[in-house]
Amino acid sequence: MEWLNPFFTFALGLILRIGIPLAVTAGVIYLLHRLDRRWQKEASAEALASPAGKPCWEIKRCGEEKRKACPAAAQPKVPCWQVFRS
């Protein structure tokens, strides 16, 4: 019975030094995983709500004359915010 006390002391030391940090790390990983899933759902919802792939002249319903003078219409593969940026 004399060996039982050092054994429990050693086991408690292992739990305190290894078990608690592992449990805290696992909890943080779980919370970050939940946060990442929520952010991915929000990003996919925003992507569905945006007018994906439409040129700006279709969104703004520009006329033919305005479109001919617009530098964004001359570069349809480039987003209009990049055309007007330079």
Coordinates of C-alpha atoms in Angstrom, one line a residue:
M1 CA 0.0 0.0 0.0
E2 CA 3.0 2.2 0.4
W3 CA 3.6 2.3 -3.4
L4 CA 0.0 3.5 -4.0
N5 CA 0.5 7.1 -2.8
P6 CA 3.5 7.8 -5.2
F7 CA 1.6 6.2 -8.0
F8 CA -1.4 8.5 -7.6
T9 CA 0.9 11.5 -7.2
F10 CA 2.6 10.6 -10.5
A11 CA -0.8 10.0 -12.2
L12 CA -2.1 13.4 -11.0
G13 CA 1.1 15.0 -12.2
L14 CA 0.6 13.5 -15.7
I15 CA -3.0 14.7 -15.8
L16 CA -2.0 18.2 -14.8
R17 CA 1.0 18.5 -17.1
I18 CA -0.3 16.7 -20.2
G19 CA -4.1 16.1 -19.9
I20 CA -5.3 19.6 -19.1
P21 CA -3.3 21.3 -21.9
L22 CA -4.5 18.6 -24.4
A23 CA -8.1 19.2 -23.3
V24 CA -7.7 23.0 -23.6
T25 CA -6.1 22.6 -27.1
A26 CA -8.9 20.2 -28.2
G27 CA -11.5 22.7 -27.0
V28 CA -9.8 25.6 -28.9
I29 CA -9.6 23.5 -32.0
Y30 CA -13.3 22.6 -31.7
L31 CA -14.3 26.2 -31.3
L32 CA -12.2 27.4 -34.2
H33 CA -13.6 24.6 -36.4
R34 CA -17.2 25.8 -35.6
L35 CA -16.2 29.4 -36.3
D36 CA -14.6 28.4 -39.6
R37 CA -17.8 26.5 -40.6
R38 CA -19.9 29.5 -39.8
W39 CA -17.6 31.8 -41.9
Q40 CA -17.8 29.4 -44.8
K41 CA -21.6 29.4 -44.6
E42 CA -21.6 33.2 -44.6
A43 CA -19.2 33.4 -47.5
S44 CA -21.3 31.0 -49.6
A45 CA -24.5 32.9 -48.8
E46 CA -22.8 36.2 -49.9
A47 CA -21.6 34.6 -53.1
L48 CA -25.1 33.5 -53.9
A49 CA -26.5 36.9 -53.2
S50 CA -24.0 38.8 -55.3
P51 CA -24.5 39.3 -59.1
A52 CA -21.8 36.8 -60.0
G53 CA -20.2 37.2 -63.4
K54 CA -22.4 40.0 -64.6
P55 CA -20.6 43.0 -66.2
C56 CA -21.2 46.3 -64.5
W57 CA -23.0 47.8 -67.6
E58 CA -25.7 45.0 -67.3
I59 CA -26.1 45.7 -63.6
K60 CA -26.3 49.5 -64.1
R61 CA -28.3 49.0 -67.3
C62 CA -26.1 51.4 -69.3
G63 CA -27.2 52.4 -72.7
E64 CA -25.2 51.7 -75.9
E65 CA -23.7 55.1 -76.1
K66 CA -22.5 55.1 -72.5
R67 CA -21.1 51.6 -73.0
K68 CA -19.0 52.7 -76.0
A69 CA -17.4 55.5 -74.0
C70 CA -16.8 53.3 -70.9
P71 CA -13.3 51.9 -70.4
A72 CA -14.7 49.0 -68.5
A73 CA -16.8 47.8 -71.5
A74 CA -13.6 47.7 -73.5
Q75 CA -12.1 45.2 -71.1
P76 CA -15.0 42.8 -70.3
K77 CA -12.7 40.2 -68.6
V78 CA -11.4 42.7 -66.0
P79 CA -13.7 43.8 -63.2
C80 CA -14.8 47.4 -63.5
W81 CA -13.3 48.4 -60.2
Q82 CA -9.9 47.4 -61.5
V83 CA -10.3 49.3 -64.7
F84 CA -11.2 52.5 -62.9
R85 CA -8.5 52.0 -60.3
S86 CA -5.6 52.8 -62.7

